[in-house]
Amino acid sequence: MRSETAQASEDAVRALQLEKLRGGLRQVLKSNPFWRGRLHDVTGWDDFERLPMTAKAELLADQAANAPFGTNLTFPLEDYTRLHQTSGSSGDQPLRWLDTHQSWAWWLHIWADHVYQAAGVTPADRVFFAFSFGPFIGFWSAFGGAERLGAMAISGGAMTTEQRIRNLRDVGATVLLATPTYALRMADKAQELHLDLASSDIRLTIHAGEPGASIPSTRSAIEAAYMAVSFDHTGMTELGPTGHSCTQRDGIHLIESEFIFEVVDTKGRPALEGELVATNLGRWGSPLFRYRTGDHVSLSREQCSCGSSFVKVVGGIRGRVDDMFTVRGVNLYPSQVEDIVRRHSAVREFVLERRAVKHMDEVVLVVEMAEADAPTDRLEADLRQALGVRISCRVVPVGTLPPGELKAKRIVNAP
Ligand SMILES: [Zn+2]
């Protein structure tokens, strides 16, 4: 049940969103070549709902036709102070993204005042970033956000896994940022080296790039390895930092004071479950309006006992809309398989191989195990019981699957 207070705070957020949108849109309509022809002025929510949705393909096409930066620029080029680019992990061309001093400050504010705040990071913390610090925006914004909060920000760039483990222990890091896959890889490596991560000072871990920290068994594995509490975070180069998990550990709050979020079904109609669509409200140098994120979510407006009034993505982001696969009529996401796989400690890494046979998906779970002839019947039985379909497993030696520091791709087309 939603209380009157909850309704009042939802109304206040809606009013704030509209006010921010109208202020920013005025400038965008004046001088942003990409949006000028696409958008109209907005005075109320009806006008907003008539704005067209935008997909990544349009941004890629615009950048290809107007190299190197595209036309989504509200201000003269000299006003932009940072250039980043997407990882290109989905097989697309990397997308370049420019930020102004103002929009970068907006990123850092969201990290400091929402993402770190929700996890309980304080100025007394030492935050270790187990990232390469390449051109991907997530590393730099997380780092800058920790600095803005007043915490000590420690780069783990250009280090081997062993160097990172030794470094974070030596400097007494209390917070670790890494992808879930990489956090587990570090834990495996630490065990090999007889270095105990559980006795390190790490008390919190924050994860992004994959849904892992919202998947109960993956989160438990990380928490056990580090003796820490793990949080999930969502964000995109194109949009900004969009959400974080909370003390209730059952989903992700979307930061509605800085974005407008919508969910649409496959036909583009409003829905409670479907694709997440987002509009940012503070990155006016290169904004996005009604951007289709490609993430499949299910939303709940139930009041959360953590006290946040922001809408919740139940169970975290389920996966990319494109990663859904269908086995005997059952729609599944790799995250559901991951939840089962991570309960089997013998499995180091895994990937789903998909092959289309007569318009049907045939999926094989490829698992890395320390022993090449390890039996998989218990894993197969657990998958069958949890998912209601049969997925067969193939064991490969450890080191066969590509290591994932950035984002592990959990479903690939069979060679
Ligand atoms: Zn909550």
XYZ file of C-alpha atoms and ligand atoms in Angstrom:
416
model
C 0.000 0.000 0.000
C 1.170 3.493 -0.762
C 0.707 6.112 1.906
C -0.369 9.714 1.356
C 3.183 10.794 2.147
C 4.514 8.526 -0.596
C 2.021 9.971 -3.063
C 2.974 13.519 -2.023
C 6.680 12.853 -2.522
C 5.990 11.247 -5.901
C 4.034 14.355 -6.935
C 6.885 16.582 -5.733
C 9.377 14.571 -7.811
C 7.155 14.840 -10.901
C 6.929 18.614 -10.461
C 10.705 18.867 -10.052
C 11.276 16.736 -13.170
C 9.008 18.931 -15.276
C 10.656 22.104 -14.029
C 14.177 20.810 -14.794
C 13.078 19.495 -18.182
C 11.489 22.767 -19.252
C 14.518 24.799 -18.189
C 17.008 22.605 -20.053
C 14.868 21.995 -23.106
C 14.576 25.733 -23.786
C 18.353 25.957 -24.333
C 18.494 22.680 -26.279
C 15.781 23.808 -28.719
C 17.725 27.006 -29.350
C 21.137 25.623 -30.198
C 21.363 21.810 -30.333
C 21.320 20.669 -34.008
C 20.530 17.029 -33.203
C 17.429 17.783 -31.136
C 16.137 21.000 -32.695
C 14.320 19.256 -35.529
C 13.161 16.337 -33.393
C 11.657 17.991 -30.310
C 9.013 20.530 -29.423
C 8.511 22.748 -26.384
C 7.071 21.043 -23.318
C 4.716 22.725 -20.893
C 3.027 19.649 -19.401
C 3.323 15.867 -19.278
C 1.089 15.472 -22.357
C 3.699 17.356 -24.397
C 6.464 15.211 -22.945
C 4.672 12.005 -23.925
C 4.498 13.231 -27.508
C 8.281 13.599 -27.770
C 9.711 10.833 -29.976
C 11.727 7.990 -28.468
C 15.379 7.758 -29.450
C 17.541 4.682 -29.977
C 21.299 4.178 -29.967
C 21.295 3.483 -33.720
C 20.261 7.123 -34.368
C 23.144 8.406 -32.272
C 25.619 6.109 -34.033
C 24.321 7.174 -37.454
C 24.544 10.851 -36.493
C 28.112 10.422 -35.311
C 29.102 8.533 -38.450
C 27.579 11.256 -40.653
C 29.003 14.121 -38.568
C 32.364 12.777 -37.394
C 33.982 12.837 -34.958
C 31.462 14.023 -32.330
C 28.025 14.065 -33.996
C 25.542 16.917 -33.602
C 24.138 16.355 -30.093
C 25.961 19.452 -28.844
C 24.086 22.324 -27.214
C 27.145 24.540 -26.766
C 30.209 25.483 -28.852
C 32.844 22.719 -28.931
C 35.279 24.732 -26.788
C 32.834 24.515 -23.849
C 33.356 20.746 -23.607
C 36.050 19.558 -21.238
C 35.867 15.749 -21.336
C 35.633 13.125 -24.048
C 34.725 9.511 -23.297
C 33.442 6.619 -25.366
C 31.342 3.502 -24.946
C 33.040 0.138 -24.668
C 31.588 -1.167 -27.926
C 30.966 -4.424 -26.051
C 27.581 -4.938 -27.722
C 29.334 -5.212 -31.088
C 28.432 -1.625 -32.128
C 30.937 1.029 -33.071
C 32.053 2.854 -29.922
C 29.986 5.999 -29.361
C 31.879 9.160 -28.369
C 30.405 11.381 -25.685
C 31.371 14.937 -24.697
C 30.743 16.589 -21.335
C 30.982 20.192 -20.235
C 32.345 21.258 -16.891
C 28.738 21.592 -15.730
C 27.574 18.171 -16.942
C 30.647 16.502 -15.438
C 29.839 18.128 -12.091
C 26.337 16.664 -12.470
C 27.821 13.148 -12.848
C 29.995 13.536 -9.770
C 27.100 14.927 -7.729
C 24.993 11.841 -8.506
C 27.839 9.502 -7.567
C 28.593 11.322 -4.330
C 25.072 12.141 -3.170
C 23.162 9.101 -4.405
C 25.300 6.066 -5.304
C 27.948 6.305 -2.567
C 25.437 7.721 -0.097
C 23.123 4.725 -0.526
C 25.989 2.286 0.062
C 27.127 4.176 3.169
C 30.499 5.358 1.830
C 31.894 8.250 3.926
C 34.799 10.725 3.660
C 36.759 8.386 5.960
C 36.701 5.601 3.348
C 39.530 4.623 1.009
C 37.995 3.583 -2.281
C 39.925 1.242 -4.581
C 39.008 1.134 -8.279
C 39.926 -2.204 -9.889
C 39.631 -0.790 -13.395
C 41.968 -0.120 -16.311
C 41.014 3.564 -16.666
C 40.601 3.394 -20.422
C 38.215 5.767 -22.225
C 35.064 4.283 -20.603
C 33.279 6.971 -18.550
C 32.256 4.722 -15.646
C 35.799 4.494 -14.210
C 36.398 8.238 -14.221
C 33.003 9.316 -12.926
C 33.144 6.810 -10.043
C 36.662 7.997 -9.196
C 35.721 11.689 -9.370
C 32.576 11.057 -7.338
C 34.582 9.465 -4.501
C 36.921 12.453 -4.508
C 33.982 14.851 -4.455
C 32.536 12.982 -1.468
C 35.816 13.565 0.334
C 36.869 9.915 0.385
C 40.353 8.812 -0.712
C 40.173 7.664 -4.354
C 42.768 5.044 -5.319
C 43.351 4.052 -8.946
C 43.997 0.389 -9.678
C 44.731 1.177 -13.343
C 47.553 -0.551 -15.261
C 47.981 -3.251 -12.630
C 47.814 -7.023 -12.814
C 45.207 -8.770 -10.696
C 47.910 -9.758 -8.212
C 49.176 -6.163 -7.962
C 45.644 -4.945 -7.328
C 45.106 -7.470 -4.540
C 48.405 -6.590 -2.845
C 47.818 -2.865 -3.336
C 44.333 -2.749 -1.879
C 45.560 -4.700 1.172
C 48.694 -2.590 1.616
C 46.903 0.770 1.519
C 44.011 -0.385 3.723
C 41.275 0.166 1.132
C 37.806 -0.051 2.700
C 35.626 0.070 -0.436
C 36.131 -1.861 -3.682
C 34.656 -0.923 -7.052
C 34.796 -3.662 -9.705
C 32.515 -5.598 -12.012
C 31.021 -8.618 -10.202
C 32.943 -10.974 -12.478
C 36.221 -9.246 -11.797
C 35.609 -9.112 -8.032
C 35.220 -12.903 -8.100
C 38.296 -13.308 -10.299
C 40.321 -11.293 -7.803
C 38.998 -13.551 -5.043
C 40.072 -16.692 -6.948
C 43.503 -15.208 -7.604
C 43.896 -14.195 -3.953
C 43.132 -17.767 -2.911
C 45.743 -19.109 -5.333
C 48.293 -16.719 -3.848
C 47.258 -17.555 -0.261
C 46.340 -13.908 0.310
C 43.294 -13.537 2.490
C 40.851 -10.921 1.191
C 38.353 -11.635 3.964
C 40.811 -10.201 6.491
C 41.487 -7.063 4.414
C 39.868 -3.747 5.411
C 37.306 -3.912 2.570
C 33.868 -3.407 4.148
C 31.801 -2.426 1.104
C 31.874 -3.409 -2.541
C 30.035 -1.562 -5.310
C 29.453 -3.189 -8.671
C 28.328 -2.190 -12.139
C 28.540 -3.324 -15.728
C 26.667 -6.594 -15.122
C 23.606 -7.434 -13.013
C 25.704 -9.650 -10.649
C 25.359 -7.668 -7.435
C 21.562 -7.951 -7.719
C 21.768 -11.718 -8.301
C 21.549 -13.313 -4.826
C 24.068 -16.126 -5.307
C 26.647 -13.921 -7.068
C 26.314 -11.282 -4.359
C 26.680 -13.931 -1.621
C 29.848 -15.265 -3.257
C 31.395 -11.772 -3.370
C 30.308 -10.936 0.175
C 31.769 -14.197 1.507
C 35.091 -13.686 -0.288
C 35.584 -10.132 1.014
C 33.553 -10.310 4.247
C 31.860 -7.150 2.982
C 28.410 -5.872 2.011
C 27.855 -5.563 -1.749
C 25.830 -2.965 -3.635
C 24.717 -2.719 -7.239
C 24.855 0.367 -9.434
C 23.473 1.047 -12.906
C 24.503 3.644 -15.445
C 25.281 4.237 -19.102
C 27.803 6.387 -20.963
C 24.985 7.977 -22.958
C 22.785 8.787 -19.951
C 24.739 9.034 -16.709
C 24.517 7.180 -13.381
C 20.900 6.031 -13.237
C 20.444 3.914 -10.102
C 21.697 2.023 -7.068
C 20.611 -0.776 -4.756
C 19.640 -0.114 -1.147
C 19.686 -1.778 2.254
C 16.638 -3.874 1.289
C 18.764 -5.673 -1.318
C 15.816 -6.533 -3.542
C 16.306 -4.140 -6.432
C 17.634 -0.871 -7.800
C 16.218 2.586 -7.058
C 16.174 4.791 -10.147
C 17.330 8.331 -9.408
C 14.159 10.204 -10.328
C 15.394 13.599 -9.171
C 17.918 13.556 -12.056
C 16.082 11.541 -14.728
C 12.596 10.808 -16.016
C 12.108 7.045 -16.348
C 9.492 5.182 -18.357
C 8.979 1.525 -19.246
C 7.538 0.393 -22.564
C 6.453 -2.959 -23.936
C 7.667 -4.364 -27.255
C 5.145 -2.191 -29.104
C 6.349 0.976 -27.355
C 3.281 1.272 -25.082
C 3.629 2.227 -21.393
C 4.032 -0.875 -19.192
C 5.268 -1.953 -15.773
C 7.589 -4.547 -17.272
C 9.596 -4.045 -20.439
C 12.345 -1.800 -21.796
C 13.600 1.069 -19.638
C 13.424 4.488 -21.334
C 15.207 7.452 -19.752
C 15.541 11.238 -20.066
C 18.406 12.934 -18.217
C 17.796 16.247 -16.458
C 21.209 17.761 -15.891
C 23.505 16.985 -18.790
C 22.359 19.790 -21.050
C 25.507 19.913 -23.160
C 24.677 16.468 -24.639
C 21.253 15.458 -23.333
C 19.040 12.498 -24.184
C 15.261 12.550 -24.320
C 13.214 9.364 -24.071
C 16.233 7.166 -24.764
C 15.638 3.448 -25.168
C 18.214 1.844 -22.886
C 17.848 -1.725 -24.161
C 17.593 -2.909 -20.540
C 14.728 -5.177 -19.527
C 13.184 -4.175 -16.184
C 10.161 -4.656 -13.999
C 9.153 -1.645 -11.842
C 7.487 -1.329 -8.466
C 6.086 1.821 -6.844
C 5.628 0.090 -3.478
C 7.130 2.156 -0.670
C 10.607 0.756 0.135
C 11.491 0.363 3.794
C 14.926 1.944 3.178
C 13.057 5.258 3.065
C 13.725 6.092 -0.595
C 10.666 7.277 -2.499
C 12.281 6.532 -5.874
C 10.776 3.812 -8.040
C 12.425 0.400 -7.773
C 13.593 -1.982 -10.487
C 12.546 -5.280 -8.922
C 15.536 -7.615 -8.636
C 17.798 -5.224 -10.571
C 18.178 -5.078 -14.319
C 17.244 -8.481 -15.628
C 19.410 -8.171 -18.712
C 19.635 -6.608 -22.113
C 16.425 -6.923 -24.107
C 18.567 -8.562 -26.838
C 19.974 -11.160 -24.441
C 16.637 -12.821 -23.768
C 16.508 -16.372 -25.095
C 13.688 -18.838 -25.399
C 13.977 -22.518 -24.568
C 10.844 -24.589 -25.246
C 8.659 -21.523 -25.010
C 10.183 -20.265 -21.753
C 11.705 -16.755 -21.960
C 14.921 -16.541 -19.970
C 17.693 -14.073 -19.204
C 21.335 -14.979 -18.575
C 20.997 -13.492 -15.058
C 18.555 -16.284 -14.121
C 21.107 -18.882 -15.198
C 23.850 -17.011 -13.334
C 21.897 -17.233 -10.085
C 21.997 -21.044 -10.315
C 25.558 -21.321 -11.648
C 27.036 -19.231 -8.816
C 25.701 -21.681 -6.243
C 28.197 -24.198 -7.634
C 31.576 -23.165 -6.306
C 33.452 -25.492 -8.680
C 32.425 -23.251 -11.607
C 34.867 -20.410 -12.194
C 33.279 -18.713 -15.229
C 30.506 -19.415 -17.664
C 28.904 -18.315 -20.913
C 25.730 -19.342 -22.724
C 26.162 -20.352 -26.345
C 23.082 -19.762 -28.445
C 22.357 -21.436 -31.748
C 19.169 -20.913 -33.756
C 17.775 -24.225 -34.994
C 14.535 -24.012 -37.015
C 13.669 -20.606 -35.454
C 14.199 -22.029 -31.970
C 17.018 -21.182 -29.595
C 19.273 -24.044 -28.639
C 21.406 -23.069 -25.697
C 24.442 -24.781 -24.183
C 25.987 -23.616 -20.917
C 29.778 -23.587 -21.236
C 31.418 -23.728 -17.790
C 35.032 -23.272 -16.727
C 35.966 -25.783 -14.044
C 39.257 -26.554 -12.349
C 38.864 -30.232 -13.253
C 38.075 -30.828 -16.907
C 36.209 -34.089 -16.208
C 34.142 -32.672 -13.344
C 30.551 -33.944 -13.380
C 27.846 -31.448 -14.336
C 24.726 -33.515 -13.570
C 23.973 -31.646 -10.322
C 24.275 -28.277 -12.052
C 22.071 -29.488 -14.908
C 19.494 -30.829 -12.452
C 19.458 -27.526 -10.526
C 18.993 -25.546 -13.735
C 16.152 -27.782 -14.793
C 14.436 -27.498 -11.448
C 14.810 -23.712 -11.181
C 14.088 -22.755 -14.773
C 11.766 -25.553 -15.838
C 13.751 -26.371 -18.966
C 16.728 -28.528 -19.830
C 20.018 -26.732 -20.519
C 23.003 -28.974 -21.145
C 26.499 -28.111 -19.954
C 29.933 -28.393 -21.537
C 33.054 -28.190 -19.362
C 36.119 -26.293 -20.572
C 39.446 -25.770 -18.743
C 39.992 -22.653 -16.615
C 41.315 -19.770 -18.729
C 39.359 -20.708 -21.876
C 36.737 -17.962 -21.571
C 37.788 -14.334 -22.012
C 38.469 -12.558 -18.688
C 35.978 -9.778 -17.966
C 37.332 -6.632 -16.335
C 34.711 -4.465 -18.028
C 31.540 -6.357 -18.830
C 31.263 -10.089 -19.164
C 29.114 -11.020 -22.151
C 26.955 -13.853 -20.810
C 25.316 -14.981 -24.023
C 27.063 -15.377 -27.369
C 26.144 -16.920 -30.695
C 27.676 -20.374 -31.111
C 30.629 -20.395 -33.530
Zn 15.123 0.931 -0.932
